Amino acid sequence: PSYPASKDICAIGGMISNNSGGEKTLAYGKTQDHVQELKVVLSDGEEHIIRPISETELQKKIKEKNFEGKLYKNIADLIKKNKTIIERARPKVSKNSAGYALWNVWRNSVFDLTQLIVGAQGTLGIVIEAKLDTLRVPKHSRLVVIFLNDLINLGDLVLEALKYKPDSLESYDDKTFSLALRFLPGIIRNMKGNAILLGLSFLPELGLILSGGLPKMVILAEFVSDNEEELISRLNSFKLSMAKFSKSVRVLRSEKEAEKYWTIRRQSFKLLHEHTKGKETAPFIDDVIVDPKYLPEFLPKLNAMLDRYKNKLIYTVAGHPGNGNFHVIPLMDLKDVEVRALIPKISEEVYDLVLEYGGSITAEHNDGLIRTPYLEKMYGRSVVKLFEKVKFIFDPLNIFNPRKKVGGSLKYSLEHIKS
């Protein structure tokens, strides 16, 4: 159910380690919501089954005179003693992969250590088996495409759209759309079909641009149902409600017609990389999230901030406006020392903006080397100390993927950027 945009190449282990989200997260949540049980090799070298347990089971578990018993006891004590700090640290957004999710371990009298291992990026142990739930795919699916000429009403649009319970609410910006049209043959190749017919299918978009200019943002709202009549009724109501935000709202007739929009959304990063010479993808601020109600203020500020460096980088913005989660992908000449020096400078500026709106520095891509140094900026020193204690309880010898989540530094990260 996480359904990442990179679903063609990603694997279950990576989805668990990053606590991945994706196009269906709006309706079905992230990986953490679907993990039932994990088999993990911990630092004692043994395999352990980690699953949600009751309070009674926890009391039995902490009495065991072994590594697992000690682990459960120490984590339970840590959470109990720091309950207020932990709850205060819970990010006020619908998606978060920053730090260790201590606030999720206790849920409705259930103690669940999978909530720490999911999203831990392999820093607490090695996941070797996983048991996840699945969801049945509804019979009917239709896509509505909304072209926005400005972002003034984006927050109101998103809040209105959410009332109709779309399965997905995705977006990409004018730079991405322009890129797709510029390199249309590449998009058509990725769609795999009759090149002439596929090329003709883009005529409505070309006509739209000729008559009204390039939209600032393209919104994709996907609706599903087992009842086709109910689906069509909901689509018609949704289209009427969106008319006050945009003059161009299209209800697509088939999944085939929708494919080109999904291809642009999923392939923009690849196209940008393939057709830009002398620059490398540098996704160091690629996964920020704020409450959707702040988008009309947040996105223009973010664009203005990045535009100050447009002589040094190219960037696109795509993402999940239903969650307020956006992926900013800059392309930069990493061989240029001055350009490399911009990475910490831009990171500071962007994360200050994100945290000003109570957001998270990473919604679904996780910390790695490049965001770990900013966890203290997001959570404060007292919470980062708790993360360090979690790491030590699980991995006292610091052998599992060190310098991620805890123990990282900006100096170390910058030394490991591809040059």
Tab-separated table of C-alpha atoms in Angstrom:
chain	number	residue	atom	x	y	z
A	1	PRO	CA	0.000	0.000	0.000
A	2	SER	CA	2.945	2.434	0.313
A	3	TYR	CA	3.152	2.439	-3.513
A	4	PRO	CA	6.272	4.588	-4.076
A	5	ALA	CA	6.637	6.365	-7.422
A	6	SER	CA	9.831	4.299	-7.808
A	7	LYS	CA	7.784	1.087	-7.489
A	8	ASP	CA	9.355	-0.346	-10.665
A	9	ILE	CA	12.786	-0.531	-9.009
A	10	CYS	CA	12.340	-0.316	-5.227
A	11	ALA	CA	12.318	-3.324	-2.867
A	12	ILE	CA	10.467	-4.218	0.327
A	13	GLY	CA	13.623	-3.984	2.460
A	14	GLY	CA	14.278	-0.415	1.369
A	15	MET	CA	10.631	0.532	1.861
A	16	ILE	CA	10.772	-0.763	5.434
A	17	SER	CA	14.128	0.852	6.196
A	18	ASN	CA	13.053	4.257	4.869
A	19	ASN	CA	9.422	4.025	6.006
A	20	SER	CA	8.481	4.816	2.428
A	21	GLY	CA	5.354	6.617	1.337
A	22	GLY	CA	4.173	7.284	-2.194
A	23	GLU	CA	1.186	8.048	-4.365
A	24	LYS	CA	-1.314	6.083	-2.244
A	25	THR	CA	-0.130	7.350	1.149
A	26	LEU	CA	-2.942	9.896	1.291
A	27	ALA	CA	-5.530	7.098	1.459
A	28	TYR	CA	-3.599	4.184	2.958
A	29	GLY	CA	-0.719	5.560	5.013
A	30	LYS	CA	2.987	4.732	4.944
A	31	THR	CA	4.921	1.478	5.298
A	32	GLN	CA	4.747	1.750	9.121
A	33	ASP	CA	0.964	1.286	8.913
A	34	HIS	CA	1.225	-2.070	7.126
A	35	VAL	CA	4.078	-3.963	8.839
A	36	GLN	CA	2.749	-6.804	11.004
A	37	GLU	CA	5.952	-8.608	11.931
A	38	LEU	CA	9.699	-8.450	11.270
A	39	LYS	CA	12.457	-11.022	11.593
A	40	VAL	CA	15.579	-9.069	12.512
A	41	VAL	CA	19.209	-9.954	13.224
A	42	LEU	CA	20.164	-7.813	16.227
A	43	SER	CA	23.593	-6.997	17.611
A	44	ASP	CA	23.769	-10.293	19.530
A	45	GLY	CA	24.015	-11.995	16.119
A	46	GLU	CA	20.713	-13.839	16.615
A	47	GLU	CA	17.430	-13.741	14.706
A	48	HIS	CA	14.508	-12.180	16.603
A	49	ILE	CA	10.825	-11.929	15.743
A	50	ILE	CA	9.646	-8.374	16.407
A	51	ARG	CA	5.886	-7.806	16.454
A	52	PRO	CA	3.288	-5.781	18.392
A	53	ILE	CA	2.706	-7.205	21.895
A	54	SER	CA	0.278	-6.483	24.727
A	55	GLU	CA	1.278	-4.916	28.035
A	56	THR	CA	1.033	-8.358	29.684
A	57	GLU	CA	3.343	-9.854	27.069
A	58	LEU	CA	5.764	-6.950	27.566
A	59	GLN	CA	6.000	-7.661	31.315
A	60	LYS	CA	6.858	-11.288	30.552
A	61	LYS	CA	9.342	-10.258	27.885
A	62	ILE	CA	11.352	-7.878	30.123
A	63	LYS	CA	11.822	-10.660	32.703
A	64	GLU	CA	13.696	-12.796	30.183
A	65	LYS	CA	17.401	-13.034	31.027
A	66	ASN	CA	18.674	-12.509	27.508
A	67	PHE	CA	19.496	-9.761	25.013
A	68	GLU	CA	15.890	-9.401	23.835
A	69	GLY	CA	14.532	-9.100	27.366
A	70	LYS	CA	17.076	-6.397	28.193
A	71	LEU	CA	16.291	-4.595	24.927
A	72	TYR	CA	12.547	-4.474	25.622
A	73	LYS	CA	13.115	-3.358	29.218
A	74	ASN	CA	15.492	-0.544	28.301
A	75	ILE	CA	13.322	0.839	25.488
A	76	ALA	CA	10.164	0.626	27.634
A	77	ASP	CA	11.933	2.443	30.493
A	78	LEU	CA	13.311	5.094	28.127
A	79	ILE	CA	9.843	5.871	26.739
A	80	LYS	CA	8.178	5.861	30.157
A	81	LYS	CA	10.741	8.230	31.709
A	82	ASN	CA	10.630	10.640	28.758
A	83	LYS	CA	6.960	10.416	27.821
A	84	THR	CA	6.333	14.181	27.814
A	85	ILE	CA	9.440	15.046	25.764
A	86	ILE	CA	8.677	12.273	23.264
A	87	GLU	CA	5.051	13.272	22.749
A	88	ARG	CA	6.029	16.918	22.360
A	89	ALA	CA	8.522	15.892	19.650
A	90	ARG	CA	5.877	14.136	17.524
A	91	PRO	CA	5.879	15.996	14.157
A	92	LYS	CA	2.575	17.738	13.403
A	93	VAL	CA	2.406	16.463	9.827
A	94	SER	CA	0.875	13.327	8.310
A	95	LYS	CA	4.205	11.858	7.148
A	96	ASN	CA	7.613	11.805	8.811
A	97	SER	CA	10.778	9.727	8.444
A	98	ALA	CA	13.157	11.899	10.499
A	99	GLY	CA	14.741	10.321	13.586
A	100	TYR	CA	13.371	7.278	15.441
A	101	ALA	CA	9.576	7.217	15.859
A	102	LEU	CA	9.566	6.784	19.643
A	103	TRP	CA	6.072	8.345	19.801
A	104	ASN	CA	4.643	5.385	17.843
A	105	VAL	CA	5.908	2.517	20.027
A	106	TRP	CA	3.026	2.648	22.535
A	107	ARG	CA	-0.333	2.638	20.715
A	108	ASN	CA	-3.618	1.740	22.406
A	109	SER	CA	-1.943	-0.428	25.085
A	110	VAL	CA	0.147	-2.207	22.444
A	111	PHE	CA	3.947	-2.083	22.576
A	112	ASP	CA	5.327	-2.235	19.043
A	113	LEU	CA	9.081	-2.170	18.371
A	114	THR	CA	8.499	-2.578	14.627
A	115	GLN	CA	7.711	1.156	14.733
A	116	LEU	CA	11.348	1.848	15.632
A	117	ILE	CA	12.849	-0.558	13.092
A	118	VAL	CA	10.636	0.701	10.253
A	119	GLY	CA	12.369	3.898	9.159
A	120	ALA	CA	15.602	3.138	11.050
A	121	GLN	CA	17.608	2.787	7.809
A	122	GLY	CA	19.252	-0.403	9.031
A	123	THR	CA	20.836	1.338	12.038
A	124	LEU	CA	19.215	-0.934	14.659
A	125	GLY	CA	19.525	-4.343	13.014
A	126	ILE	CA	19.219	-6.244	9.746
A	127	VAL	CA	15.691	-7.064	8.578
A	128	ILE	CA	15.724	-10.469	6.870
A	129	GLU	CA	11.996	-11.234	6.681
A	130	ALA	CA	8.879	-9.095	6.826
A	131	LYS	CA	5.180	-9.760	7.091
A	132	LEU	CA	2.995	-6.979	5.678
A	133	ASP	CA	-0.703	-6.663	5.041
A	134	THR	CA	-2.094	-6.012	1.564
A	135	LEU	CA	-5.149	-4.230	0.220
A	136	ARG	CA	-7.502	-5.244	-2.566
A	137	VAL	CA	-7.412	-2.913	-5.580
A	138	PRO	CA	-10.837	-1.351	-6.345
A	139	LYS	CA	-12.365	-2.190	-9.755
A	140	HIS	CA	-12.601	1.311	-11.215
A	141	SER	CA	-10.128	4.195	-11.317
A	142	ARG	CA	-10.332	7.664	-12.928
A	143	LEU	CA	-7.996	10.641	-12.928
A	144	VAL	CA	-8.888	14.327	-12.744
A	145	VAL	CA	-6.252	16.815	-13.936
A	146	ILE	CA	-6.299	20.413	-12.686
A	147	PHE	CA	-4.125	23.104	-14.258
A	148	LEU	CA	-3.319	25.988	-11.875
A	149	ASN	CA	-2.133	29.330	-13.232
A	150	ASP	CA	-1.092	30.533	-9.763
A	151	LEU	CA	-0.606	29.100	-6.281
A	152	ILE	CA	-2.693	31.643	-4.369
A	153	ASN	CA	-5.577	29.244	-3.693
A	154	LEU	CA	-3.547	26.018	-3.554
A	155	GLY	CA	-4.132	25.463	0.178
A	156	ASP	CA	-7.888	25.977	-0.171
A	157	LEU	CA	-7.943	23.718	-3.243
A	158	VAL	CA	-6.198	20.903	-1.359
A	159	LEU	CA	-8.503	21.188	1.665
A	160	GLU	CA	-11.552	21.173	-0.636
A	161	ALA	CA	-10.194	18.224	-2.644
A	162	LEU	CA	-9.616	16.149	0.494
A	163	LYS	CA	-13.356	16.305	1.280
A	164	TYR	CA	-13.950	14.045	-1.752
A	165	LYS	CA	-11.479	11.416	-0.458
A	166	PRO	CA	-9.178	10.963	-3.467
A	167	ASP	CA	-6.893	7.927	-3.467
A	168	SER	CA	-4.030	10.148	-4.621
A	169	LEU	CA	-3.429	13.884	-4.861
A	170	GLU	CA	-0.168	14.402	-6.728
A	171	SER	CA	1.473	17.354	-8.444
A	172	TYR	CA	4.343	18.692	-10.497
A	173	ASP	CA	5.397	22.248	-11.246
A	174	ASP	CA	5.761	24.313	-14.434
A	175	LYS	CA	9.455	23.420	-14.714
A	176	THR	CA	8.619	19.699	-14.731
A	177	PHE	CA	5.789	20.162	-17.237
A	178	SER	CA	7.991	22.290	-19.492
A	179	LEU	CA	10.716	19.655	-19.289
A	180	ALA	CA	8.272	16.892	-20.266
A	181	LEU	CA	7.092	18.820	-23.331
A	182	ARG	CA	10.640	19.731	-24.272
A	183	PHE	CA	11.708	16.098	-24.195
A	184	LEU	CA	8.401	14.625	-25.356
A	185	PRO	CA	9.997	11.735	-27.323
A	186	GLY	CA	11.517	10.441	-24.067
A	187	ILE	CA	8.131	10.557	-22.316
A	188	ILE	CA	6.529	8.729	-25.259
A	189	ARG	CA	9.250	6.040	-25.201
A	190	ASN	CA	8.597	5.440	-21.510
A	191	MET	CA	4.875	5.023	-22.200
A	192	LYS	CA	5.576	2.178	-24.693
A	193	GLY	CA	3.026	2.275	-27.482
A	194	ASN	CA	2.299	3.696	-30.910
A	195	ALA	CA	4.531	6.785	-31.040
A	196	ILE	CA	2.248	8.722	-33.424
A	197	LEU	CA	-0.916	8.089	-31.401
A	198	LEU	CA	0.862	8.878	-28.149
A	199	GLY	CA	2.257	12.083	-29.631
A	200	LEU	CA	-1.227	13.133	-30.767
A	201	SER	CA	-2.542	12.474	-27.255
A	202	PHE	CA	-0.534	15.494	-26.024
A	203	LEU	CA	-2.285	17.944	-28.375
A	204	PRO	CA	-4.810	19.084	-25.695
A	205	GLU	CA	-1.940	20.080	-23.393
A	206	LEU	CA	-0.176	21.965	-26.193
A	207	GLY	CA	-3.446	23.763	-27.002
A	208	LEU	CA	-3.870	24.657	-23.331
A	209	ILE	CA	-0.414	26.238	-23.198
A	210	LEU	CA	-0.941	28.167	-26.426
A	211	SER	CA	-4.204	29.620	-25.119
A	212	GLY	CA	-3.352	30.213	-21.467
A	213	GLY	CA	0.387	29.766	-20.963
A	214	LEU	CA	2.257	27.193	-18.924
A	215	PRO	CA	0.411	26.307	-15.677
A	216	LYS	CA	2.325	26.993	-12.439
A	217	MET	CA	1.259	23.572	-11.157
A	218	VAL	CA	-0.501	20.467	-12.464
A	219	ILE	CA	-2.580	18.592	-9.857
A	220	LEU	CA	-3.499	14.926	-10.366
A	221	ALA	CA	-6.450	13.659	-8.312
A	222	GLU	CA	-7.144	9.931	-8.600
A	223	PHE	CA	-10.462	8.446	-7.496
A	224	VAL	CA	-11.324	4.757	-7.146
A	225	SER	CA	-14.440	2.745	-6.387
A	226	ASP	CA	-16.004	-0.670	-6.901
A	227	ASN	CA	-19.187	1.095	-8.003
A	228	GLU	CA	-18.763	2.894	-11.337
A	229	GLU	CA	-21.944	4.981	-10.995
A	230	GLU	CA	-20.878	6.208	-7.553
A	231	LEU	CA	-17.422	7.007	-8.941
A	232	ILE	CA	-18.798	9.064	-11.857
A	233	SER	CA	-21.129	10.953	-9.517
A	234	ARG	CA	-18.225	11.791	-7.200
A	235	LEU	CA	-16.060	12.852	-10.165
A	236	ASN	CA	-18.738	15.225	-11.443
A	237	SER	CA	-19.207	16.777	-8.004
A	238	PHE	CA	-15.446	17.111	-7.605
A	239	LYS	CA	-15.068	18.784	-11.001
A	240	LEU	CA	-17.738	21.352	-10.100
A	241	SER	CA	-16.042	22.082	-6.761
A	242	MET	CA	-12.671	22.618	-8.497
A	243	ALA	CA	-14.116	25.060	-11.060
A	244	LYS	CA	-13.705	27.970	-8.632
A	245	PHE	CA	-9.968	27.305	-8.443
A	246	SER	CA	-9.194	26.650	-12.121
A	247	LYS	CA	-10.747	27.200	-15.536
A	248	SER	CA	-9.152	23.989	-16.770
A	249	VAL	CA	-10.274	20.824	-14.953
A	250	ARG	CA	-10.291	17.623	-16.998
A	251	VAL	CA	-11.902	14.302	-16.026
A	252	LEU	CA	-9.999	11.700	-18.026
A	253	ARG	CA	-11.931	8.900	-19.680
A	254	SER	CA	-9.551	5.988	-19.159
A	255	GLU	CA	-6.412	4.762	-17.420
A	256	LYS	CA	-4.664	4.846	-20.816
A	257	GLU	CA	-5.375	8.570	-21.129
A	258	ALA	CA	-4.103	9.082	-17.568
A	259	GLU	CA	-0.840	7.271	-18.262
A	260	LYS	CA	0.903	10.284	-19.806
A	261	TYR	CA	0.333	12.380	-16.682
A	262	TRP	CA	1.620	9.639	-14.390
A	263	THR	CA	4.639	9.150	-16.660
A	264	ILE	CA	5.524	12.852	-16.412
A	265	ARG	CA	5.153	12.721	-12.624
A	266	ARG	CA	7.295	9.604	-12.250
A	267	GLN	CA	9.873	10.178	-14.994
A	268	SER	CA	10.640	13.909	-14.581
A	269	PHE	CA	13.674	13.257	-12.380
A	270	LYS	CA	15.090	10.773	-14.906
A	271	LEU	CA	14.469	13.122	-17.854
A	272	LEU	CA	16.111	16.035	-16.065
A	273	HIS	CA	19.166	13.941	-15.317
A	274	GLU	CA	19.460	12.480	-18.819
A	275	HIS	CA	19.206	15.807	-20.659
A	276	THR	CA	21.306	18.105	-18.480
A	277	LYS	CA	25.016	17.950	-19.294
A	278	GLY	CA	27.701	18.743	-16.728
A	279	LYS	CA	25.352	18.598	-13.735
A	280	GLU	CA	24.563	15.909	-11.166
A	281	THR	CA	21.326	15.288	-9.305
A	282	ALA	CA	21.790	16.525	-5.737
A	283	PRO	CA	18.645	15.561	-3.776
A	284	PHE	CA	19.669	17.088	-0.450
A	285	ILE	CA	16.393	18.988	0.234
A	286	ASP	CA	14.159	16.626	-1.687
A	287	ASP	CA	11.521	15.584	0.813
A	288	VAL	CA	10.151	18.473	2.886
A	289	ILE	CA	6.628	18.503	4.322
A	290	VAL	CA	4.345	21.098	5.944
A	291	ASP	CA	0.650	21.106	6.779
A	292	PRO	CA	-1.203	21.584	3.431
A	293	LYS	CA	-2.955	24.702	4.743
A	294	TYR	CA	0.399	26.527	4.641
A	295	LEU	CA	1.163	25.723	0.983
A	296	PRO	CA	0.050	29.103	-0.476
A	297	GLU	CA	2.623	30.830	1.746
A	298	PHE	CA	5.266	28.116	1.857
A	299	LEU	CA	5.711	27.226	-1.835
A	300	PRO	CA	6.227	30.788	-3.164
A	301	LYS	CA	8.785	31.395	-0.388
A	302	LEU	CA	10.552	28.119	-1.242
A	303	ASN	CA	10.669	28.976	-4.963
A	304	ALA	CA	11.924	32.509	-4.260
A	305	MET	CA	14.629	31.107	-1.988
A	306	LEU	CA	15.847	28.635	-4.632
A	307	ASP	CA	15.580	31.159	-7.468
A	308	ARG	CA	18.290	33.221	-5.770
A	309	TYR	CA	20.704	30.456	-6.818
A	310	LYS	CA	19.385	29.853	-10.356
A	311	ASN	CA	22.760	30.737	-11.894
A	312	LYS	CA	24.227	27.760	-9.994
A	313	LEU	CA	21.451	25.161	-10.102
A	314	ILE	CA	18.383	23.926	-11.971
A	315	TYR	CA	15.507	22.476	-9.963
A	316	THR	CA	12.043	20.982	-10.271
A	317	VAL	CA	9.313	20.560	-7.638
A	318	ALA	CA	6.902	17.627	-7.599
A	319	GLY	CA	5.129	15.819	-4.813
A	320	HIS	CA	2.086	15.054	-2.749
A	321	PRO	CA	0.091	18.248	-2.019
A	322	GLY	CA	-2.577	16.233	-0.196
A	323	ASN	CA	0.035	15.693	2.520
A	324	GLY	CA	1.908	18.964	1.928
A	325	ASN	CA	4.962	16.896	0.925
A	326	PHE	CA	7.219	18.095	-1.919
A	327	HIS	CA	10.334	16.765	-3.626
A	328	VAL	CA	12.800	19.452	-4.674
A	329	ILE	CA	15.383	18.055	-7.078
A	330	PRO	CA	18.314	20.386	-7.844
A	331	LEU	CA	20.880	19.657	-10.553
A	332	MET	CA	24.311	21.084	-9.801
A	333	ASP	CA	27.879	20.960	-11.062
A	334	LEU	CA	29.367	19.147	-8.075
A	335	LYS	CA	32.890	19.561	-9.422
A	336	ASP	CA	32.573	23.302	-8.732
A	337	VAL	CA	33.758	24.062	-5.186
A	338	GLU	CA	31.495	27.126	-4.917
A	339	VAL	CA	28.474	25.061	-5.946
A	340	ARG	CA	29.274	22.348	-3.388
A	341	ALA	CA	29.489	25.041	-0.714
A	342	LEU	CA	25.862	25.961	-1.457
A	343	ILE	CA	24.560	22.608	-0.183
A	344	PRO	CA	24.799	23.399	3.567
A	345	LYS	CA	23.792	27.031	2.942
A	346	ILE	CA	20.617	26.103	1.041
A	347	SER	CA	19.864	23.275	3.486
A	348	GLU	CA	19.917	25.703	6.419
A	349	GLU	CA	17.658	28.175	4.642
A	350	VAL	CA	15.129	25.595	3.439
A	351	TYR	CA	14.944	23.733	6.758
A	352	ASP	CA	14.518	26.996	8.661
A	353	LEU	CA	11.534	27.731	6.408
A	354	VAL	CA	10.094	24.219	6.846
A	355	LEU	CA	10.424	24.345	10.641
A	356	GLU	CA	8.930	27.849	10.720
A	357	TYR	CA	5.733	26.143	9.510
A	358	GLY	CA	6.054	23.207	11.926
A	359	GLY	CA	7.018	20.709	9.218
A	360	SER	CA	9.539	17.896	8.848
A	361	ILE	CA	12.815	17.853	6.926
A	362	THR	CA	11.976	14.408	5.526
A	363	ALA	CA	8.512	12.941	5.052
A	364	GLU	CA	9.402	9.620	3.411
A	365	HIS	CA	12.999	9.523	2.096
A	366	ASN	CA	14.668	9.432	5.528
A	367	ASP	CA	17.825	10.983	6.992
A	368	GLY	CA	20.886	9.245	5.568
A	369	LEU	CA	24.180	11.104	5.790
A	370	ILE	CA	22.884	14.393	4.422
A	371	ARG	CA	19.951	15.068	6.785
A	372	THR	CA	21.188	13.437	9.999
A	373	PRO	CA	23.192	16.588	10.952
A	374	TYR	CA	19.930	18.605	10.894
A	375	LEU	CA	17.949	16.408	13.294
A	376	GLU	CA	18.980	18.576	16.246
A	377	LYS	CA	17.672	21.651	14.385
A	378	MET	CA	14.341	19.882	13.975
A	379	TYR	CA	13.954	18.151	17.348
A	380	GLY	CA	16.338	19.850	19.769
A	381	ARG	CA	19.244	18.353	21.718
A	382	SER	CA	17.169	16.497	24.344
A	383	VAL	CA	15.298	14.445	21.718
A	384	VAL	CA	18.465	13.711	19.725
A	385	LYS	CA	20.008	12.402	22.987
A	386	LEU	CA	17.083	9.962	23.210
A	387	PHE	CA	17.801	8.841	19.644
A	388	GLU	CA	21.416	8.228	20.673
A	389	LYS	CA	20.250	6.106	23.620
A	390	VAL	CA	17.967	4.062	21.346
A	391	LYS	CA	20.881	3.405	19.015
A	392	PHE	CA	23.114	2.339	21.932
A	393	ILE	CA	20.460	0.011	23.394
A	394	PHE	CA	20.062	-1.788	20.070
A	395	ASP	CA	23.629	-1.491	18.810
A	396	PRO	CA	26.188	-0.822	21.571
A	397	LEU	CA	29.142	-1.488	19.229
A	398	ASN	CA	27.809	0.905	16.566
A	399	ILE	CA	28.186	-1.619	13.735
A	400	PHE	CA	24.847	-1.149	11.936
A	401	ASN	CA	25.022	1.568	9.266
A	402	PRO	CA	26.916	4.074	11.454
A	403	ARG	CA	26.592	7.886	11.125
A	404	LYS	CA	22.961	7.647	9.975
A	405	LYS	CA	20.318	8.929	12.424
A	406	VAL	CA	22.936	9.507	15.148
A	407	GLY	CA	26.662	10.191	15.156
A	408	GLY	CA	26.698	11.978	11.826
A	409	SER	CA	28.204	15.371	11.137
A	410	LEU	CA	27.892	17.919	8.365
A	411	LYS	CA	31.655	17.777	7.762
A	412	TYR	CA	31.529	14.005	7.273
A	413	SER	CA	28.500	14.278	4.971
A	414	LEU	CA	30.055	16.942	2.762
A	415	GLU	CA	33.280	14.918	2.473
A	416	HIS	CA	31.238	12.087	0.965
A	417	ILE	CA	29.419	14.029	-1.748
A	418	LYS	CA	30.275	12.739	-5.199
A	419	SER	CA	32.980	14.981	-6.670
